[in-house]
PDB file of C-alpha atoms in Angstrom:
ATOM      1  CA  MET A  22      16.324 -20.020  42.981  1.00  0.00           C
ATOM      2  CA  SER A  23      16.399 -21.951  46.117  1.00  0.00           C
ATOM      3  CA  LEU A  24      16.960 -25.512  46.690  1.00  0.00           C
ATOM      4  CA  ALA A  25      13.189 -25.800  48.232  1.00  0.00           C
ATOM      5  CA  VAL A  26      11.456 -23.634  44.618  1.00  0.00           C
ATOM      6  CA  ARG A  27      12.980 -26.082  42.443  1.00  0.00           C
ATOM      7  CA  HIS A  28      11.888 -29.320  44.063  1.00  0.00           C
ATOM      8  CA  THR A  29       8.666 -27.693  43.983  1.00  0.00           C
ATOM      9  CA  GLN A  30       8.662 -26.978  40.641  1.00  0.00           C
ATOM     10  CA  ARG A  31       9.746 -30.419  39.665  1.00  0.00           C
ATOM     11  CA  LEU A  32       6.895 -32.133  41.585  1.00  0.00           C
ATOM     12  CA  GLU A  33       4.518 -29.944  39.543  1.00  0.00           C
ATOM     13  CA  LEU A  34       5.594 -31.436  36.153  1.00  0.00           C
ATOM     14  CA  ARG A  35       3.220 -34.352  34.827  1.00  0.00           C
ATOM     15  CA  ARG A  36       2.062 -36.517  37.949  1.00  0.00           C
ATOM     16  CA  THR A  37       2.115 -34.197  41.025  1.00  0.00           C
ATOM     17  CA  PRO A  38       1.989 -35.898  44.345  1.00  0.00           C
ATOM     18  CA  PHE A  39      -1.083 -35.491  46.483  1.00  0.00           C
ATOM     19  CA  VAL A  40      -1.659 -31.784  47.466  1.00  0.00           C
ATOM     20  CA  ALA A  41      -3.646 -30.951  50.316  1.00  0.00           C
ATOM     21  CA  CYS A  42      -6.995 -28.868  49.528  1.00  0.00           C
ATOM     22  CA  ARG A  43      -6.402 -25.241  51.665  1.00  0.00           C
ATOM     23  CA  ALA A  44     -10.313 -25.107  52.010  1.00  0.00           C
ATOM     24  CA  ASP A  45     -10.244 -28.424  53.905  1.00  0.00           C
ATOM     25  CA  PRO A  46      -7.116 -29.950  54.490  1.00  0.00           C
ATOM     26  CA  ARG A  47      -8.969 -33.284  55.286  1.00  0.00           C
ATOM     27  CA  PHE A  48      -9.066 -33.662  51.547  1.00  0.00           C
ATOM     28  CA  SER A  49      -6.558 -33.791  48.658  1.00  0.00           C
ATOM     29  CA  TYR A  50      -6.081 -33.699  45.036  1.00  0.00           C
ATOM     30  CA  CYS A  51      -3.445 -35.186  42.375  1.00  0.00           C
ATOM     31  CA  LEU A  52      -2.929 -33.847  39.159  1.00  0.00           C
ATOM     32  CA  TYR A  53      -1.209 -35.100  35.576  1.00  0.00           C
ATOM     33  CA  VAL A  54      -0.104 -32.062  33.402  1.00  0.00           C
ATOM     34  CA  PRO A  55       1.135 -33.188  29.922  1.00  0.00           C
ATOM     35  CA  PRO A  56       4.251 -31.717  29.175  1.00  0.00           C
ATOM     36  CA  ARG A  57       3.498 -30.628  26.144  1.00  0.00           C
ATOM     37  CA  ALA A  58       0.290 -28.660  25.447  1.00  0.00           C
ATOM     38  CA  PRO A  59      -1.086 -25.689  23.457  1.00  0.00           C
ATOM     39  CA  ALA A  60      -0.542 -22.292  25.838  1.00  0.00           C
ATOM     40  CA  GLY A  61      -3.163 -21.140  27.105  1.00  0.00           C
ATOM     41  CA  PRO A  62      -5.974 -22.667  30.055  1.00  0.00           C
ATOM     42  CA  ARG A  63      -5.842 -26.305  28.749  1.00  0.00           C
ATOM     43  CA  PRO A  64      -9.265 -28.677  29.341  1.00  0.00           C
ATOM     44  CA  LEU A  65      -9.796 -30.663  32.785  1.00  0.00           C
ATOM     45  CA  LEU A  66     -10.994 -33.676  33.099  1.00  0.00           C
ATOM     46  CA  VAL A  67     -11.847 -34.519  36.971  1.00  0.00           C
ATOM     47  CA  VAL A  68     -12.269 -38.377  37.618  1.00  0.00           C
ATOM     48  CA  VAL A  69     -13.888 -39.433  41.103  1.00  0.00           C
ATOM     49  CA  HIS A  70     -13.145 -43.110  42.535  1.00  0.00           C
ATOM     50  CA  GLY A  71     -14.952 -45.554  44.125  1.00  0.00           C
ATOM     51  CA  ASP A  72     -15.251 -46.879  47.330  1.00  0.00           C
ATOM     52  CA  ARG A  73     -11.886 -48.394  47.509  1.00  0.00           C
ATOM     53  CA  ARG A  74     -10.327 -45.039  46.479  1.00  0.00           C
ATOM     54  CA  THR A  75      -7.937 -45.293  43.927  1.00  0.00           C
ATOM     55  CA  ALA A  76      -7.728 -41.990  43.023  1.00  0.00           C
ATOM     56  CA  GLU A  77      -3.850 -41.981  42.145  1.00  0.00           C
ATOM     57  CA  ARG A  78      -4.550 -45.099  39.988  1.00  0.00           C
ATOM     58  CA  TYR A  79      -7.264 -43.567  37.919  1.00  0.00           C
ATOM     59  CA  ARG A  80      -5.140 -40.163  37.167  1.00  0.00           C
ATOM     60  CA  ASP A  81      -1.851 -42.462  35.914  1.00  0.00           C
ATOM     61  CA  ALA A  82      -4.965 -44.566  33.411  1.00  0.00           C
ATOM     62  CA  LEU A  83      -5.799 -41.467  31.734  1.00  0.00           C
ATOM     63  CA  THR A  84      -2.590 -39.900  31.002  1.00  0.00           C
ATOM     64  CA  ASP A  85      -2.477 -41.144  27.322  1.00  0.00           C
ATOM     65  CA  PHE A  86      -5.998 -39.447  27.005  1.00  0.00           C
ATOM     66  CA  ALA A  87      -4.281 -36.197  28.394  1.00  0.00           C
ATOM     67  CA  ASP A  88      -1.354 -36.529  26.539  1.00  0.00           C
ATOM     68  CA  ALA A  89      -3.812 -36.794  23.161  1.00  0.00           C
ATOM     69  CA  HIS A  90      -5.906 -33.986  23.991  1.00  0.00           C
ATOM     70  CA  GLY A  91      -3.880 -31.417  25.697  1.00  0.00           C
ATOM     71  CA  CYS A  92      -5.903 -32.100  28.871  1.00  0.00           C
ATOM     72  CA  VAL A  93      -5.456 -31.895  32.617  1.00  0.00           C
ATOM     73  CA  VAL A  94      -6.412 -34.568  34.793  1.00  0.00           C
ATOM     74  CA  LEU A  95      -7.403 -33.894  38.363  1.00  0.00           C
ATOM     75  CA  ALA A  96      -8.334 -36.892  40.964  1.00  0.00           C
ATOM     76  CA  PRO A  97      -9.366 -35.620  44.166  1.00  0.00           C
ATOM     77  CA  LEU A  98      -9.043 -38.089  47.549  1.00  0.00           C
ATOM     78  CA  PHE A  99     -12.268 -38.101  49.494  1.00  0.00           C
ATOM     79  CA  PRO A 100     -10.753 -40.235  52.579  1.00  0.00           C
ATOM     80  CA  VAL A 101     -12.763 -42.663  54.568  1.00  0.00           C
ATOM     81  CA  GLY A 102     -13.700 -41.030  58.009  1.00  0.00           C
ATOM     82  CA  VAL A 103     -14.724 -37.463  57.078  1.00  0.00           C
ATOM     83  CA  PRO A 104     -16.579 -36.026  58.761  1.00  0.00           C
ATOM     84  CA  GLU A 105     -17.319 -39.438  61.215  1.00  0.00           C
ATOM     85  CA  PRO A 106     -14.726 -42.020  61.815  1.00  0.00           C
ATOM     86  CA  GLU A 107     -15.387 -45.504  59.809  1.00  0.00           C
ATOM     87  CA  ASP A 108     -17.645 -43.172  57.369  1.00  0.00           C
ATOM     88  CA  VAL A 109     -17.297 -44.710  53.965  1.00  0.00           C
ATOM     89  CA  LEU A 110     -20.426 -43.393  52.654  1.00  0.00           C
ATOM     90  CA  SER A 111     -20.961 -39.563  52.955  1.00  0.00           C
ATOM     91  CA  TYR A 112     -18.913 -38.232  49.511  1.00  0.00           C
ATOM     92  CA  LYS A 113     -21.637 -40.273  47.371  1.00  0.00           C
ATOM     93  CA  ARG A 114     -24.317 -37.603  48.653  1.00  0.00           C
ATOM     94  CA  LEU A 115     -22.591 -34.647  48.298  1.00  0.00           C
ATOM     95  CA  ARG A 116     -23.401 -33.568  52.102  1.00  0.00           C
ATOM     96  CA  ARG A 117     -22.822 -34.952  55.612  1.00  0.00           C
ATOM     97  CA  ARG A 118     -23.813 -32.353  58.318  1.00  0.00           C
ATOM     98  CA  ASP A 119     -21.074 -29.520  57.706  1.00  0.00           C
ATOM     99  CA  VAL A 120     -19.743 -31.100  55.118  1.00  0.00           C
ATOM    100  CA  ARG A 121     -20.322 -30.092  51.126  1.00  0.00           C
ATOM    101  CA  PHE A 122     -18.162 -32.643  48.881  1.00  0.00           C
ATOM    102  CA  ASP A 123     -19.143 -30.905  45.779  1.00  0.00           C
ATOM    103  CA  LEU A 124     -18.181 -27.394  47.448  1.00  0.00           C
ATOM    104  CA  VAL A 125     -14.919 -29.173  48.480  1.00  0.00           C
ATOM    105  CA  LEU A 126     -14.438 -30.401  44.597  1.00  0.00           C
ATOM    106  CA  LEU A 127     -15.007 -26.804  43.413  1.00  0.00           C
ATOM    107  CA  ARG A 128     -12.174 -25.497  45.432  1.00  0.00           C
ATOM    108  CA  MET A 129      -9.613 -27.740  44.202  1.00  0.00           C
ATOM    109  CA  VAL A 130     -10.456 -27.071  40.662  1.00  0.00           C
ATOM    110  CA  GLU A 131     -10.017 -23.541  41.964  1.00  0.00           C
ATOM    111  CA  GLU A 132      -6.801 -23.954  43.358  1.00  0.00           C
ATOM    112  CA  ALA A 133      -5.384 -26.213  40.698  1.00  0.00           C
ATOM    113  CA  ALA A 134      -6.311 -23.346  37.970  1.00  0.00           C
ATOM    114  CA  ALA A 135      -4.385 -20.534  40.165  1.00  0.00           C
ATOM    115  CA  ARG A 136      -1.190 -23.221  40.212  1.00  0.00           C
ATOM    116  CA  TRP A 137      -1.414 -24.419  36.710  1.00  0.00           C
ATOM    117  CA  PRO A 138      -2.693 -23.492  32.928  1.00  0.00           C
ATOM    118  CA  VAL A 139      -5.949 -25.454  33.725  1.00  0.00           C
ATOM    119  CA  ARG A 140      -9.458 -24.026  32.164  1.00  0.00           C
ATOM    120  CA  ALA A 141     -11.801 -23.407  35.470  1.00  0.00           C
ATOM    121  CA  ASP A 142     -15.125 -22.694  34.238  1.00  0.00           C
ATOM    122  CA  ARG A 143     -16.079 -25.511  32.964  1.00  0.00           C
ATOM    123  CA  PHE A 144     -14.769 -29.272  32.639  1.00  0.00           C
ATOM    124  CA  LEU A 145     -15.260 -32.831  32.010  1.00  0.00           C
ATOM    125  CA  LEU A 146     -16.096 -35.290  34.539  1.00  0.00           C
ATOM    126  CA  HIS A 147     -16.159 -39.022  35.190  1.00  0.00           C
ATOM    127  CA  GLY A 148     -16.465 -41.373  38.031  1.00  0.00           C
ATOM    128  CA  TYR A 149     -17.164 -44.537  38.496  1.00  0.00           C
ATOM    129  CA  SER A 150     -19.060 -46.559  41.170  1.00  0.00           C
ATOM    130  CA  GLY A 151     -19.590 -44.514  44.198  1.00  0.00           C
ATOM    131  CA  GLY A 152     -17.648 -41.668  41.895  1.00  0.00           C
ATOM    132  CA  GLY A 153     -20.038 -42.061  39.495  1.00  0.00           C
ATOM    133  CA  LEU A 154     -22.906 -41.452  42.075  1.00  0.00           C
ATOM    134  CA  PHE A 155     -20.831 -38.470  42.783  1.00  0.00           C
ATOM    135  CA  ALA A 156     -20.797 -37.396  39.155  1.00  0.00           C
ATOM    136  CA  LEU A 157     -23.994 -38.151  38.415  1.00  0.00           C
ATOM    137  CA  ARG A 158     -25.249 -35.933  41.399  1.00  0.00           C
ATOM    138  CA  PHE A 159     -22.733 -32.826  41.073  1.00  0.00           C
ATOM    139  CA  SER A 160     -24.041 -32.484  37.344  1.00  0.00           C
ATOM    140  CA  TYR A 161     -27.730 -31.998  38.730  1.00  0.00           C
ATOM    141  CA  LEU A 162     -26.447 -29.464  41.270  1.00  0.00           C
ATOM    142  CA  HIS A 163     -23.940 -27.689  38.976  1.00  0.00           C
ATOM    143  CA  PRO A 164     -24.662 -28.393  35.345  1.00  0.00           C
ATOM    144  CA  ALA A 165     -23.246 -24.924  34.697  1.00  0.00           C
ATOM    145  CA  ARG A 166     -19.634 -26.140  35.189  1.00  0.00           C
ATOM    146  CA  LEU A 167     -19.300 -29.146  32.916  1.00  0.00           C
ATOM    147  CA  LEU A 168     -18.625 -29.652  29.549  1.00  0.00           C
ATOM    148  CA  GLY A 169     -20.313 -33.396  30.264  1.00  0.00           C
ATOM    149  CA  VAL A 170     -20.854 -36.284  32.681  1.00  0.00           C
ATOM    150  CA  SER A 171     -19.787 -39.667  32.137  1.00  0.00           C
ATOM    151  CA  VAL A 172     -21.200 -41.736  34.771  1.00  0.00           C
ATOM    152  CA  GLY A 173     -19.641 -45.177  35.273  1.00  0.00           C
ATOM    153  CA  ALA A 174     -21.687 -48.255  36.833  1.00  0.00           C
ATOM    154  CA  PRO A 175     -23.893 -46.418  39.651  1.00  0.00           C
ATOM    155  CA  GLY A 176     -25.239 -48.830  42.207  1.00  0.00           C
ATOM    156  CA  SER A 177     -28.124 -47.001  42.897  1.00  0.00           C
ATOM    157  CA  ILE A 178     -29.565 -43.414  41.165  1.00  0.00           C
ATOM    158  CA  THR A 179     -31.144 -39.976  41.791  1.00  0.00           C
ATOM    159  CA  ARG A 180     -34.064 -39.228  39.879  1.00  0.00           C
ATOM    160  CA  LEU A 181     -34.925 -35.958  38.453  1.00  0.00           C
ATOM    161  CA  ASP A 182     -38.132 -36.257  40.453  1.00  0.00           C
ATOM    162  CA  PRO A 183     -39.355 -32.848  42.588  1.00  0.00           C
ATOM    163  CA  ALA A 184     -41.468 -35.401  45.044  1.00  0.00           C
ATOM    164  CA  LEU A 185     -38.552 -37.544  46.374  1.00  0.00           C
ATOM    165  CA  PRO A 186     -36.171 -36.848  48.883  1.00  0.00           C
ATOM    166  CA  TRP A 187     -32.092 -36.256  47.961  1.00  0.00           C
ATOM    167  CA  PRO A 188     -30.601 -38.635  46.978  1.00  0.00           C
ATOM    168  CA  ALA A 189     -33.480 -40.714  45.745  1.00  0.00           C
ATOM    169  CA  GLY A 190     -35.029 -36.994  44.231  1.00  0.00           C
ATOM    170  CA  ILE A 191     -34.440 -33.490  43.628  1.00  0.00           C
ATOM    171  CA  ALA A 192     -37.140 -32.115  46.003  1.00  0.00           C
ATOM    172  CA  ASP A 193     -35.243 -30.610  48.666  1.00  0.00           C
ATOM    173  CA  VAL A 194     -31.696 -29.382  46.969  1.00  0.00           C
ATOM    174  CA  ALA A 195     -32.976 -26.283  48.014  1.00  0.00           C
ATOM    175  CA  GLU A 196     -33.104 -27.049  51.542  1.00  0.00           C
ATOM    176  CA  LYS A 197     -29.677 -28.969  51.819  1.00  0.00           C
ATOM    177  CA  PHE A 198     -27.541 -27.245  49.390  1.00  0.00           C
ATOM    178  CA  GLY A 199     -29.322 -23.985  48.674  1.00  0.00           C
ATOM    179  CA  VAL A 200     -29.463 -24.499  45.070  1.00  0.00           C
ATOM    180  CA  THR A 201     -32.751 -23.218  43.833  1.00  0.00           C
ATOM    181  CA  HIS A 202     -32.670 -25.731  40.602  1.00  0.00           C
ATOM    182  CA  PRO A 203     -34.477 -24.206  37.883  1.00  0.00           C
ATOM    183  CA  LEU A 204     -35.959 -27.639  37.146  1.00  0.00           C
ATOM    184  CA  HIS A 205     -37.188 -27.933  40.686  1.00  0.00           C
ATOM    185  CA  ALA A 206     -38.538 -24.875  40.731  1.00  0.00           C
ATOM    186  CA  ARG A 207     -41.176 -24.492  37.950  1.00  0.00           C
ATOM    187  CA  LEU A 208     -42.192 -28.033  38.518  1.00  0.00           C
ATOM    188  CA  PRO A 209     -45.613 -28.245  39.864  1.00  0.00           C
ATOM    189  CA  PRO A 210     -46.728 -31.651  42.127  1.00  0.00           C
ATOM    190  CA  SER A 211     -48.388 -33.191  38.771  1.00  0.00           C
ATOM    191  CA  VAL A 212     -45.612 -32.554  36.432  1.00  0.00           C
ATOM    192  CA  PRO A 213     -45.093 -34.765  33.768  1.00  0.00           C
ATOM    193  CA  VAL A 214     -42.361 -36.426  33.052  1.00  0.00           C
ATOM    194  CA  SER A 215     -41.371 -34.874  29.955  1.00  0.00           C
ATOM    195  CA  VAL A 216     -39.746 -31.667  31.656  1.00  0.00           C
ATOM    196  CA  PRO A 217     -36.770 -30.661  29.985  1.00  0.00           C
ATOM    197  CA  PHE A 218     -33.389 -30.220  31.959  1.00  0.00           C
ATOM    198  CA  PRO A 219     -32.385 -26.988  32.588  1.00  0.00           C
ATOM    199  CA  VAL A 220     -29.279 -26.781  31.036  1.00  0.00           C
ATOM    200  CA  PRO A 221     -28.554 -30.068  27.813  1.00  0.00           C
ATOM    201  CA  LEU A 222     -25.854 -31.372  29.628  1.00  0.00           C
ATOM    202  CA  PRO A 223     -24.634 -34.408  27.922  1.00  0.00           C
ATOM    203  CA  VAL A 224     -24.428 -37.457  29.851  1.00  0.00           C
ATOM    204  CA  HIS A 225     -23.123 -41.084  28.983  1.00  0.00           C
ATOM    205  CA  VAL A 226     -23.852 -43.747  31.254  1.00  0.00           C
ATOM    206  CA  THR A 227     -21.314 -46.889  30.663  1.00  0.00           C
ATOM    207  CA  VAL A 228     -21.400 -50.065  32.774  1.00  0.00           C
ATOM    208  CA  GLY A 229     -20.188 -53.824  31.850  1.00  0.00           C
ATOM    209  CA  ALA A 230     -22.451 -56.461  30.240  1.00  0.00           C
ATOM    210  CA  LEU A 231     -21.487 -58.801  33.039  1.00  0.00           C
ATOM    211  CA  ASP A 232     -21.952 -56.262  36.032  1.00  0.00           C
ATOM    212  CA  THR A 233     -24.871 -58.572  37.244  1.00  0.00           C
ATOM    213  CA  ARG A 234     -24.554 -59.247  41.182  1.00  0.00           C
ATOM    214  CA  PRO A 235     -27.326 -58.445  42.683  1.00  0.00           C
ATOM    215  CA  LEU A 236     -26.942 -55.148  45.288  1.00  0.00           C
ATOM    216  CA  ARG A 237     -27.471 -55.687  48.909  1.00  0.00           C
ATOM    217  CA  ARG A 238     -30.200 -52.801  49.136  1.00  0.00           C
ATOM    218  CA  PRO A 239     -33.792 -53.219  48.038  1.00  0.00           C
ATOM    219  CA  PRO A 240     -34.788 -53.938  45.572  1.00  0.00           C
ATOM    220  CA  HIS A 241     -31.648 -55.957  44.845  1.00  0.00           C
ATOM    221  CA  ASP A 242     -31.065 -54.866  41.074  1.00  0.00           C
ATOM    222  CA  THR A 243     -27.974 -55.042  39.705  1.00  0.00           C
ATOM    223  CA  ARG A 244     -26.078 -52.353  38.490  1.00  0.00           C
ATOM    224  CA  LEU A 245     -26.387 -53.297  34.649  1.00  0.00           C
ATOM    225  CA  ASP A 246     -30.271 -52.359  35.879  1.00  0.00           C
ATOM    226  CA  GLN A 247     -29.344 -49.512  37.599  1.00  0.00           C
ATOM    227  CA  SER A 248     -27.725 -48.005  34.282  1.00  0.00           C
ATOM    228  CA  LEU A 249     -30.108 -48.624  32.169  1.00  0.00           C
ATOM    229  CA  ALA A 250     -33.002 -47.323  34.152  1.00  0.00           C
ATOM    230  CA  LEU A 251     -30.800 -44.186  34.582  1.00  0.00           C
ATOM    231  CA  HIS A 252     -30.568 -44.184  30.789  1.00  0.00           C
ATOM    232  CA  ARG A 253     -34.375 -44.186  30.416  1.00  0.00           C
ATOM    233  CA  HIS A 254     -35.329 -41.380  33.056  1.00  0.00           C
ATOM    234  CA  LEU A 255     -32.781 -39.240  31.775  1.00  0.00           C
ATOM    235  CA  LEU A 256     -34.125 -39.509  28.098  1.00  0.00           C
ATOM    236  CA  GLU A 257     -37.658 -39.223  29.382  1.00  0.00           C
ATOM    237  CA  ARG A 258     -36.475 -35.508  31.220  1.00  0.00           C
ATOM    238  CA  GLY A 259     -35.327 -34.903  28.163  1.00  0.00           C
ATOM    239  CA  VAL A 260     -31.561 -35.044  29.184  1.00  0.00           C
ATOM    240  CA  PRO A 261     -29.519 -35.943  25.925  1.00  0.00           C
ATOM    241  CA  ALA A 262     -28.075 -39.212  27.574  1.00  0.00           C
ATOM    242  CA  THR A 263     -25.813 -41.709  26.065  1.00  0.00           C
ATOM    243  CA  LEU A 264     -25.556 -45.740  27.133  1.00  0.00           C
ATOM    244  CA  GLU A 265     -22.804 -47.750  26.448  1.00  0.00           C
ATOM    245  CA  VAL A 266     -22.630 -51.185  27.717  1.00  0.00           C
ATOM    246  CA  VAL A 267     -19.378 -52.912  27.138  1.00  0.00           C
ATOM    247  CA  PRO A 268     -19.276 -56.672  26.759  1.00  0.00           C
ATOM    248  CA  GLY A 269     -17.367 -59.089  28.620  1.00  0.00           C
ATOM    249  CA  ILE A 270     -16.808 -56.691  31.822  1.00  0.00           C
ATOM    250  CA  ALA A 271     -18.126 -56.916  35.133  1.00  0.00           C
ATOM    251  CA  HIS A 272     -17.631 -54.355  37.767  1.00  0.00           C
ATOM    252  CA  ASN A 273     -14.107 -52.769  36.603  1.00  0.00           C
ATOM    253  CA  GLY A 274     -14.038 -49.464  36.296  1.00  0.00           C
ATOM    254  CA  PHE A 275     -10.415 -49.383  34.499  1.00  0.00           C
ATOM    255  CA  ALA A 276     -12.118 -51.473  32.054  1.00  0.00           C
ATOM    256  CA  LEU A 277     -15.042 -49.059  31.318  1.00  0.00           C
ATOM    257  CA  LEU A 278     -12.469 -46.078  31.212  1.00  0.00           C
ATOM    258  CA  PRO A 279     -12.082 -46.683  26.876  1.00  0.00           C
ATOM    259  CA  ALA A 280     -15.589 -45.856  26.817  1.00  0.00           C
ATOM    260  CA  ALA A 281     -15.784 -42.905  28.762  1.00  0.00           C
ATOM    261  CA  THR A 282     -12.764 -41.536  27.327  1.00  0.00           C
ATOM    262  CA  ARG A 283     -14.452 -41.735  23.451  1.00  0.00           C
ATOM    263  CA  PHE A 284     -17.115 -39.819  25.076  1.00  0.00           C
ATOM    264  CA  LEU A 285     -15.514 -37.177  26.447  1.00  0.00           C
ATOM    265  CA  SER A 286     -13.187 -36.898  23.424  1.00  0.00           C
ATOM    266  CA  THR A 287     -16.273 -36.177  21.409  1.00  0.00           C
ATOM    267  CA  LEU A 288     -16.720 -33.420  23.862  1.00  0.00           C
ATOM    268  CA  LEU A 289     -13.446 -31.486  23.293  1.00  0.00           C
ATOM    269  CA  ARG A 290     -13.798 -31.576  20.020  1.00  0.00           C
ATOM    270  CA  ASP A 291     -16.971 -30.033  20.152  1.00  0.00           C
ATOM    271  CA  ASP A 292     -15.941 -27.833  22.786  1.00  0.00           C
TER     272      ASP A 292
END
């Protein structure tokens, strides 16, 4: 066995370095692969960073969860400056010009499954802040690819509303994403609010009870306000959504991880 091959195998154990996405090397991802887990494809948890891009820290914070459940953790990195210089926000909206951030993530999952024993057909998804927006919107476009989604402290929300354009609603998802959403396709303009979600995807919304700093954009709600509104809206649309407001916590994604992992653990047991 060559030295290069042995070195590559060592890098693939437990915490991997960042790996360039072959579909688009502007993006990369790192994984945690539990050393002891049952044979066969392992469940996958994808955790999406916020604006500070602390992808590796989220991966590392989830190693105990991964060890306990034999679960692989994948943390994508959507760097600032893609597709335009100083672009910080576009990954949250899933598309900017010709870049489809949702499809980049799916390619990362496929590439990981080709290299590690990872289940790629359906996976768990958690995101915090900007990553929470990514996770929520990804679940609207690709619900069949997920076992469940945990949305942490979003700064704004997207509603399952066929009258509002993306990213406020889903009126133009077919045009923007090529997704003929079953919900979107059936709804007349006078749709009632009680239309069920096309796939009963479990959604978990979590936020700190002290996350009450007014946001810069109108209507200047807090992240707590936005999370409460999202939970109400999902329930009205027939989505099996749960809410967990964590006491004593402000805007801190790592402090919300215990709430997220409790929810994700129940999905792994059910699956």
